[in-house]
Structure formats: C-alpha cells, structure tokens
mmCIF file of C-alpha atoms in Angstrom:
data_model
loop_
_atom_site.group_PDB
_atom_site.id
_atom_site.type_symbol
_atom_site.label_atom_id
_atom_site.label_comp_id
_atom_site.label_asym_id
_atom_site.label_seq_id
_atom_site.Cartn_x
_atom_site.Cartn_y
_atom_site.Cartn_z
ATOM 1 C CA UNK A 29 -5.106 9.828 20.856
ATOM 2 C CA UNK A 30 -5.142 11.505 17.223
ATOM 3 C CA UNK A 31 -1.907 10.186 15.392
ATOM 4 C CA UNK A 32 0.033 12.960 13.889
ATOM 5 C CA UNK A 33 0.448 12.858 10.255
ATOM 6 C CA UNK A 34 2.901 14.385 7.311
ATOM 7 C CA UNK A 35 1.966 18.293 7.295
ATOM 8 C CA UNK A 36 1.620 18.683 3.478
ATOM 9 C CA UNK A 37 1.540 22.558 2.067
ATOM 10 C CA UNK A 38 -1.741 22.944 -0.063
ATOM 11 C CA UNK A 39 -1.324 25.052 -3.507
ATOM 12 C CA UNK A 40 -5.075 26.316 -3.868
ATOM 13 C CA UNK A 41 -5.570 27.637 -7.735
ATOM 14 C CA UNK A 42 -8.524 28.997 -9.295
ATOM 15 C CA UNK A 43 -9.655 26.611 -12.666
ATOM 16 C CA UNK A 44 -7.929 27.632 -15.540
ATOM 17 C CA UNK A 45 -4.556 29.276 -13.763
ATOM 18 C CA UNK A 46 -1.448 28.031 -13.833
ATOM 19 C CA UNK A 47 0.370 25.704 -11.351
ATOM 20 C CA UNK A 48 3.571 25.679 -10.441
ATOM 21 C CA UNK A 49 4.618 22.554 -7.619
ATOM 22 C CA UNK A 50 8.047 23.055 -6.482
ATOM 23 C CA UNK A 51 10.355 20.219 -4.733
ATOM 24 C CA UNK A 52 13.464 20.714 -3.349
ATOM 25 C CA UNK A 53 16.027 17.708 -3.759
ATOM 26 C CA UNK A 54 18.452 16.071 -1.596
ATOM 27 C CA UNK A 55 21.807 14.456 -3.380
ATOM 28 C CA UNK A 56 23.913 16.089 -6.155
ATOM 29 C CA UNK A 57 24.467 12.564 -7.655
ATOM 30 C CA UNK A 58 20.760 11.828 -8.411
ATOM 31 C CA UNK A 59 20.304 10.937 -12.092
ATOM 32 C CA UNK A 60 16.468 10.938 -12.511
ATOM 33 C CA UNK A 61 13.842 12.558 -11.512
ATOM 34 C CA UNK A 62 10.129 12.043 -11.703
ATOM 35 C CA UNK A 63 6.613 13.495 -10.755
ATOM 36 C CA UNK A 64 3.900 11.313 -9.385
ATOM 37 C CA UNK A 65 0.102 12.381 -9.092
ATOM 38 C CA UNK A 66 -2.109 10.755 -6.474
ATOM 39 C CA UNK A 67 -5.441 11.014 -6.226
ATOM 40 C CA UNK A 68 -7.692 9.883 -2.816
ATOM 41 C CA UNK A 69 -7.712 5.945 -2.823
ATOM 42 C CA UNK A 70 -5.577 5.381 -5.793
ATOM 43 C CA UNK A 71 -1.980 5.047 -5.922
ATOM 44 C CA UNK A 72 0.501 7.336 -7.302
ATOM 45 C CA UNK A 73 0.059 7.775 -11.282
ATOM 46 C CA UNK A 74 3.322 8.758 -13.466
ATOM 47 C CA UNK A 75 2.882 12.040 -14.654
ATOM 48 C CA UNK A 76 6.420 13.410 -15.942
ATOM 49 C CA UNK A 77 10.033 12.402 -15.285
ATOM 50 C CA UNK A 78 13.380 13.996 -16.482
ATOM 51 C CA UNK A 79 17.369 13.467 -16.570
ATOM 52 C CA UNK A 80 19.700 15.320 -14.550
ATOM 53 C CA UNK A 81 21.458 15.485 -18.331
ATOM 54 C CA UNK A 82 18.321 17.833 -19.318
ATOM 55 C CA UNK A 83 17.067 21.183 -17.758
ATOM 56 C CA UNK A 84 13.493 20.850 -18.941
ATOM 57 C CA UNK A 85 10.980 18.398 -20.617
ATOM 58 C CA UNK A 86 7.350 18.862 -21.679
ATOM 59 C CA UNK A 87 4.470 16.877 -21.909
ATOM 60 C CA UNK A 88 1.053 17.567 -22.417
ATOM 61 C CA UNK A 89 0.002 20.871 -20.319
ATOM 62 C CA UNK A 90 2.995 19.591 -18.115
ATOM 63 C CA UNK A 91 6.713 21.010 -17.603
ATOM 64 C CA UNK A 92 8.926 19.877 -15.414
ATOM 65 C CA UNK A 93 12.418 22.295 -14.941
ATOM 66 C CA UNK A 94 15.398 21.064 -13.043
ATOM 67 C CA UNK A 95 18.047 23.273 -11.695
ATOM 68 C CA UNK A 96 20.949 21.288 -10.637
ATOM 69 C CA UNK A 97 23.002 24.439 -9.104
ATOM 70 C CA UNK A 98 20.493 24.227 -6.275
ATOM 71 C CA UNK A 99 18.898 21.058 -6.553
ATOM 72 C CA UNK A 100 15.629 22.044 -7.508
ATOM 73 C CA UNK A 101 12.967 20.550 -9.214
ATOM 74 C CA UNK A 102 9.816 22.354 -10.265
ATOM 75 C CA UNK A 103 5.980 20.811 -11.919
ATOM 76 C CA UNK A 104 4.405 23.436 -14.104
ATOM 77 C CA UNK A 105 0.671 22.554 -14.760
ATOM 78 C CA UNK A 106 -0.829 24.175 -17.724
ATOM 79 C CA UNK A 107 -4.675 25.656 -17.442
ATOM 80 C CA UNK A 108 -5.251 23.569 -13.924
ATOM 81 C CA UNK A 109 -8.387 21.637 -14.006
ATOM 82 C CA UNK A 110 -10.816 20.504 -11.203
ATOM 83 C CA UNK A 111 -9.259 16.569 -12.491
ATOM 84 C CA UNK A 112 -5.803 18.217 -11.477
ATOM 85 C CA UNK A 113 -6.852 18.117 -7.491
ATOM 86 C CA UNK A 114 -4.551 15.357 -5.915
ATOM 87 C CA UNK A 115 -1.248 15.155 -3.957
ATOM 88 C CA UNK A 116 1.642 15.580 -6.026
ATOM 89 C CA UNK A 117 5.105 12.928 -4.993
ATOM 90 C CA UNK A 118 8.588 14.535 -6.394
ATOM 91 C CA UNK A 119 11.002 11.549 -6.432
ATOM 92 C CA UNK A 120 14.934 11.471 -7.480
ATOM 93 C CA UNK A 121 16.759 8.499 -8.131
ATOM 94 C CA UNK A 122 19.285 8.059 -5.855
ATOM 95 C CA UNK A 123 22.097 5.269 -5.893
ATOM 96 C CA UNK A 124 21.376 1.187 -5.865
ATOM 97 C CA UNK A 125 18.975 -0.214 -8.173
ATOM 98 C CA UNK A 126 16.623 2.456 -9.551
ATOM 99 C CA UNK A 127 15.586 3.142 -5.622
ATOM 100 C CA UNK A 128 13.533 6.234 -5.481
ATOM 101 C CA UNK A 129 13.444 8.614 -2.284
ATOM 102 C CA UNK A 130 9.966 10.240 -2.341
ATOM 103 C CA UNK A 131 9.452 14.095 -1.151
ATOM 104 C CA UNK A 132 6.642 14.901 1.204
ATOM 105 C CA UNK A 133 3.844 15.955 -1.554
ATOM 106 C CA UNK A 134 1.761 18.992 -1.872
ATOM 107 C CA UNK A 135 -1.409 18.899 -2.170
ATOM 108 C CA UNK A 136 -2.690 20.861 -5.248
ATOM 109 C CA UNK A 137 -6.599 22.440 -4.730
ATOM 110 C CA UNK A 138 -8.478 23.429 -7.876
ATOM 111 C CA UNK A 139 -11.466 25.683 -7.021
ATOM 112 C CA UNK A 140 -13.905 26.747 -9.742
ATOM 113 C CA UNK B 170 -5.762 1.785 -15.049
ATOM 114 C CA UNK B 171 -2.228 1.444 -14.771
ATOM 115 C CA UNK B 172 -1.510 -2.558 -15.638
ATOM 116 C CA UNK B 173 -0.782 -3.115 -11.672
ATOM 117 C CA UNK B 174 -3.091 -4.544 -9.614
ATOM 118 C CA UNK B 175 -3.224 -5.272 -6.309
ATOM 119 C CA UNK B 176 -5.010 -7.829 -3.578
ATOM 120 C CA UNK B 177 -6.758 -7.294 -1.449
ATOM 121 C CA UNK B 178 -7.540 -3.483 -1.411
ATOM 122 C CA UNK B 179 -8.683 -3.678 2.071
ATOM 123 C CA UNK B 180 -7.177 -6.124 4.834
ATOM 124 C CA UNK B 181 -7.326 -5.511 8.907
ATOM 125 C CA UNK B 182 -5.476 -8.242 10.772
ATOM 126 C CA UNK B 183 -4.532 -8.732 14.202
ATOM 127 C CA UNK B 184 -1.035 -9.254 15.398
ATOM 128 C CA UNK B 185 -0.769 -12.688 15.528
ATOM 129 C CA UNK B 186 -2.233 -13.003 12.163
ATOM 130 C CA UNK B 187 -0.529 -14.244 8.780
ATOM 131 C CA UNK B 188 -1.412 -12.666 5.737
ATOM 132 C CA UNK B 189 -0.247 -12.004 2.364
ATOM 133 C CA UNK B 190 -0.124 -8.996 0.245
ATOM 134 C CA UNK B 191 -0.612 -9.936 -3.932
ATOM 135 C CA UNK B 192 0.545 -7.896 -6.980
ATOM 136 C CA UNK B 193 0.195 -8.599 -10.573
ATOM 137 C CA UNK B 194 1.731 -6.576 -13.630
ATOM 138 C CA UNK B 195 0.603 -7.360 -17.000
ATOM 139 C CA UNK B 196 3.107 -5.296 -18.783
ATOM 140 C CA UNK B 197 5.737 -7.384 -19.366
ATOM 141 C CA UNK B 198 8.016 -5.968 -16.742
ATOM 142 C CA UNK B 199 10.908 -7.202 -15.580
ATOM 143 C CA UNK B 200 11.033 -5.488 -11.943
ATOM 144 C CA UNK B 201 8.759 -4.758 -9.156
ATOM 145 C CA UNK B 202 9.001 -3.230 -6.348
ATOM 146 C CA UNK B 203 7.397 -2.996 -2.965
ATOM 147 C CA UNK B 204 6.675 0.405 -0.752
ATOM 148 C CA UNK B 205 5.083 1.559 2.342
ATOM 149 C CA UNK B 206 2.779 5.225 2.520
ATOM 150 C CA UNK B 207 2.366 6.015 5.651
ATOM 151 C CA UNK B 208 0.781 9.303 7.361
ATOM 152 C CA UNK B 209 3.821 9.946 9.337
ATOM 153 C CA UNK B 210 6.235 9.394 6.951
ATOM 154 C CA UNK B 211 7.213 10.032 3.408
ATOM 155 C CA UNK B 212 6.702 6.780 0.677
ATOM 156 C CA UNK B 213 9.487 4.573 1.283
ATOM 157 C CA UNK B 214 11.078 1.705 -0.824
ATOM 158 C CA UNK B 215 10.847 -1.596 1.297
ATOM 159 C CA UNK B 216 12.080 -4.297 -1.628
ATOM 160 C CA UNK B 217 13.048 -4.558 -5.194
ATOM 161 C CA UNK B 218 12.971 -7.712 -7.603
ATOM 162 C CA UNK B 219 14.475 -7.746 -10.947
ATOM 163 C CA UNK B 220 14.462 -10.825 -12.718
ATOM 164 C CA UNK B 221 12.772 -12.910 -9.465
ATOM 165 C CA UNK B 222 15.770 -12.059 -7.822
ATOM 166 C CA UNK B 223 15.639 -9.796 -4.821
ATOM 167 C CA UNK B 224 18.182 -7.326 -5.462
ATOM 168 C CA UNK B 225 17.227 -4.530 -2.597
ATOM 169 C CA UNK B 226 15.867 -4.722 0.774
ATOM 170 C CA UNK B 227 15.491 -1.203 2.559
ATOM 171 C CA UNK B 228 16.333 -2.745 5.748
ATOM 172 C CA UNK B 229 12.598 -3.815 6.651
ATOM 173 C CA UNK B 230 11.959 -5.945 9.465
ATOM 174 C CA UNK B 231 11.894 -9.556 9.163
ATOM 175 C CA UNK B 232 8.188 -10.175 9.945
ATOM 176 C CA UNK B 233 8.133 -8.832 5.948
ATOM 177 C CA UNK B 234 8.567 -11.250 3.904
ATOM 178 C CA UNK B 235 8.351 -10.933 0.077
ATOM 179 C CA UNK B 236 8.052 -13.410 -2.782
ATOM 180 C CA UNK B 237 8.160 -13.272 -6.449
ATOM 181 C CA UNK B 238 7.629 -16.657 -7.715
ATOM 182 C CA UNK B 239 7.716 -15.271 -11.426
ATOM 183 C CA UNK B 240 8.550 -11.871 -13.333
ATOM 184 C CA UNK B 241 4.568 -11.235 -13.022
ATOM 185 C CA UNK B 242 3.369 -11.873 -9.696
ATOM 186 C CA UNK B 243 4.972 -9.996 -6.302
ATOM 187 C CA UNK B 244 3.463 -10.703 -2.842
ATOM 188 C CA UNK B 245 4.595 -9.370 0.525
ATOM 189 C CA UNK B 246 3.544 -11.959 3.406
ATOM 190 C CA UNK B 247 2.832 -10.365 6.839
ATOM 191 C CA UNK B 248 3.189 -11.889 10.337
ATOM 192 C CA UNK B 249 3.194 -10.882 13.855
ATOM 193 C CA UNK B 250 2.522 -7.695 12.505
ATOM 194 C CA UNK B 251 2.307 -4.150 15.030
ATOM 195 C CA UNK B 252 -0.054 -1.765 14.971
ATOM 196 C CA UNK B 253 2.448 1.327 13.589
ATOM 197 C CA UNK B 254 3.170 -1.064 10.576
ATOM 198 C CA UNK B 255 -0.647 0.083 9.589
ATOM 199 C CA UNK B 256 -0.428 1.831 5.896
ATOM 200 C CA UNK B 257 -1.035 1.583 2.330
ATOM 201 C CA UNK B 258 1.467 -1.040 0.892
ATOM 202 C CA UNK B 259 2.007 -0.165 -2.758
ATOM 203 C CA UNK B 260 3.931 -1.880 -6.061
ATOM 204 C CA UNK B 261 5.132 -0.988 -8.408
ATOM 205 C CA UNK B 262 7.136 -2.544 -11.656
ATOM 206 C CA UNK B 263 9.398 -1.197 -14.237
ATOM 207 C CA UNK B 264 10.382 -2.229 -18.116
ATOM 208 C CA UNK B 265 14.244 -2.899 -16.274
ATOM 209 C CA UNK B 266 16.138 -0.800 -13.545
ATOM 210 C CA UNK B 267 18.258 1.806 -15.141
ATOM 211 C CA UNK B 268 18.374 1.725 -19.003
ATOM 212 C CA UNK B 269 17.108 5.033 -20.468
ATOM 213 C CA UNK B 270 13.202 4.657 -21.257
ATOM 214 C CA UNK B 271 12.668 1.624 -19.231
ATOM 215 C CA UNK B 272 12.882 2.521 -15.859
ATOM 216 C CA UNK B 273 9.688 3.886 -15.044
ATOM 217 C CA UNK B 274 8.011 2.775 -11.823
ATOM 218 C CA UNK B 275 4.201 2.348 -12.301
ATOM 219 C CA UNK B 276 2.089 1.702 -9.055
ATOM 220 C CA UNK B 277 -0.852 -0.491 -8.340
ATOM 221 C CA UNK B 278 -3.355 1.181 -6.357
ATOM 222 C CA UNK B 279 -2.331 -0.119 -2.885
ATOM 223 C CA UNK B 280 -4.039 -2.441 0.316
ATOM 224 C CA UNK B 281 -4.790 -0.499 2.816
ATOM 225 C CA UNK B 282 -3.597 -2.063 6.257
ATOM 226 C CA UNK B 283 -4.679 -2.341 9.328
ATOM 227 C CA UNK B 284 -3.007 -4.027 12.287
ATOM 228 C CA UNK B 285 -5.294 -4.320 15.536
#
C-alpha cells in the first residue's frame, strides 16, 4: 500500500514577492536557532541562524525574527526567486551537545 | 558544494546485508554528526562525534553502528537492516559544538536507502 508521508504546508509566491516561512518552536530553554534550505536530492543547505540573546539578524535578502514570548521563529525571504523553490527545515538547539530538533518544513513554491 | 560528502549516494540492500555508510568533511571540523530524513517523520539526530569520541547517541538501534576513525572521516555501518529503516541518512560536521560562531552544522547531500 502507499506509505503515508509528513503533510508539509506549501507557501506558493509569485517571483519577485516577498516570503515569509514561519516555525513555531518547542522549549523555552533553546539557545540557537537556525534555517535550513533543501532542495530535491540535495541535503539541507545553511541559510540563516540566530541567538535566543538576539530578536533579529539579516543576511543577504534573508531575515530571520525570533519572538521568545511565544516561541516563534519566522524566515523572511526578500524578492523570492524561482532558485528560492525548496523545503525549508526550522531547527532550535535544544540541550546535550549542539543536538538540533528539526520542524516539519514547508515547502516554499515560486511561480513566475 | 558544501565541503561534506557522502558515499554512496544510492545503496538498496537486503536485510541480511552489511553495509557501510561514508562521510568526509574537508573543513577542518572537529564534529560530525549523523541523521535520518524520513517521509514519516521529521529529521532526527541519530549520533554525534566530537573529537572521535562519540559523545551522543539518540537512542538508535544497535544494528547502527557508527565509526569515526579520525576528525575527517564518519561512517555509519548497517546490518540486519528492516525495511522502515529505508531513508536518506545525512552528516553533517561543525567547527566545535557550542562556542559562538563555530557551531554550525553543514550537511552532505545524503545516501538514499533502501532496505528490501
């Protein structure tokens, strides 16, 4: 029979909006945060991380916001380009040695 | 290209096969790590090495068995394997584990498994 995979919401964007990916995290106690990007066959790529000591960090056409009052992290892509497509990994760091717990994803679609 | 690479890409075995899973990091790092992406389930840490020392294992079952014989090589060796341990087995390493600026996990790009 068919196997039943992760249901991942799909953010569809026209080419040159902006993106916003949002993640909601688990544990008050997480000290780091980070975005991954993967793309079909690849694995994930680092895209933007950020301390729970900061609210927001930028990096080229990329912001990432955290809101520690209710644990919520937040990618904000710039002028989304057709390259942007992928699934998109929220991760916090959470306790023993730098051990990341991975979100779900989203899948981000770019249409011309 | 991320620095990580991985061997083989592709690998079906049976279960009463042995195998072995190969990463290599050519950035200097100091810790690698091992995870498994499954379609059911969300990417999960199986081991960490820091220094060639094993210093986390995400309570995976014993027919995983990893290696790291130096700070650049990582391998995961597979036997009597079932067919719902089929998935993409990634690394990853890091500069160190928690020091500011060097605790970045960069992936490889995976083997995809198979278990028949």
């Amino acid at each position: 029979g068919e196997s039943v995979g992760l249901h991942l919401p799909t953010l569809s964007v026209q080419e040159g909006d902006n993106s916003i990916i949002n993640c909601a995290y688990s544990n008050s106690a997480s000290d780091y945060f980070i975005w991954y990007k993967q793309e079909s066959g690849k694995g994930p790529q680092f895209i933007i991380d950020i301390r729970s000591n900061m609210d927001k960090r930028q990096g080229q056409r990329v912001t990432v916001l955290l809101n520690k009052t209710v644990k919520h992290l937040s990618l904000q892509i710039a002028a989304t380009q057709p390259g942007d497509s992928a699934v998109y990994f929220c991760a916090e760091r959470s306790g023993g040695y730098n051990k990341l717990i991975f979100g779900a994803g989203t899948r981000l679609a770019v249409h011309p | 290209e991320t620095g990580v690479t991985q061997t083989p890409r592709h690998l079906v075995m049976g279960m009463t096969n042995k195998k072995s899973l190969k990463c290599e990091q050519h950035l200097g790092h100091n810790a690698m790590y091992w995870y498994k992406q499954s379609a059911k389930k969300p990417l999960e840490l199986m081991f960490v090495y820091s220094l060639e020392e094993r210093v986390e294992n995400n309570s995976v079952p014993s027919r995983f068995s990893p290696e790291c014989p130096n700070s650049s090589h990582l391998f995961l060796h597979l036997h009597t394997l079932q067919p719902e341990d089929s998935a993409l087995y990634l690394c990853a390493s890091s500069l160190g584990l928690v020091h500011q600026g060097a605790d970045t996990q960069y992936f490889g790009p995976g083997t995809r498994l198979t278990v028949l």
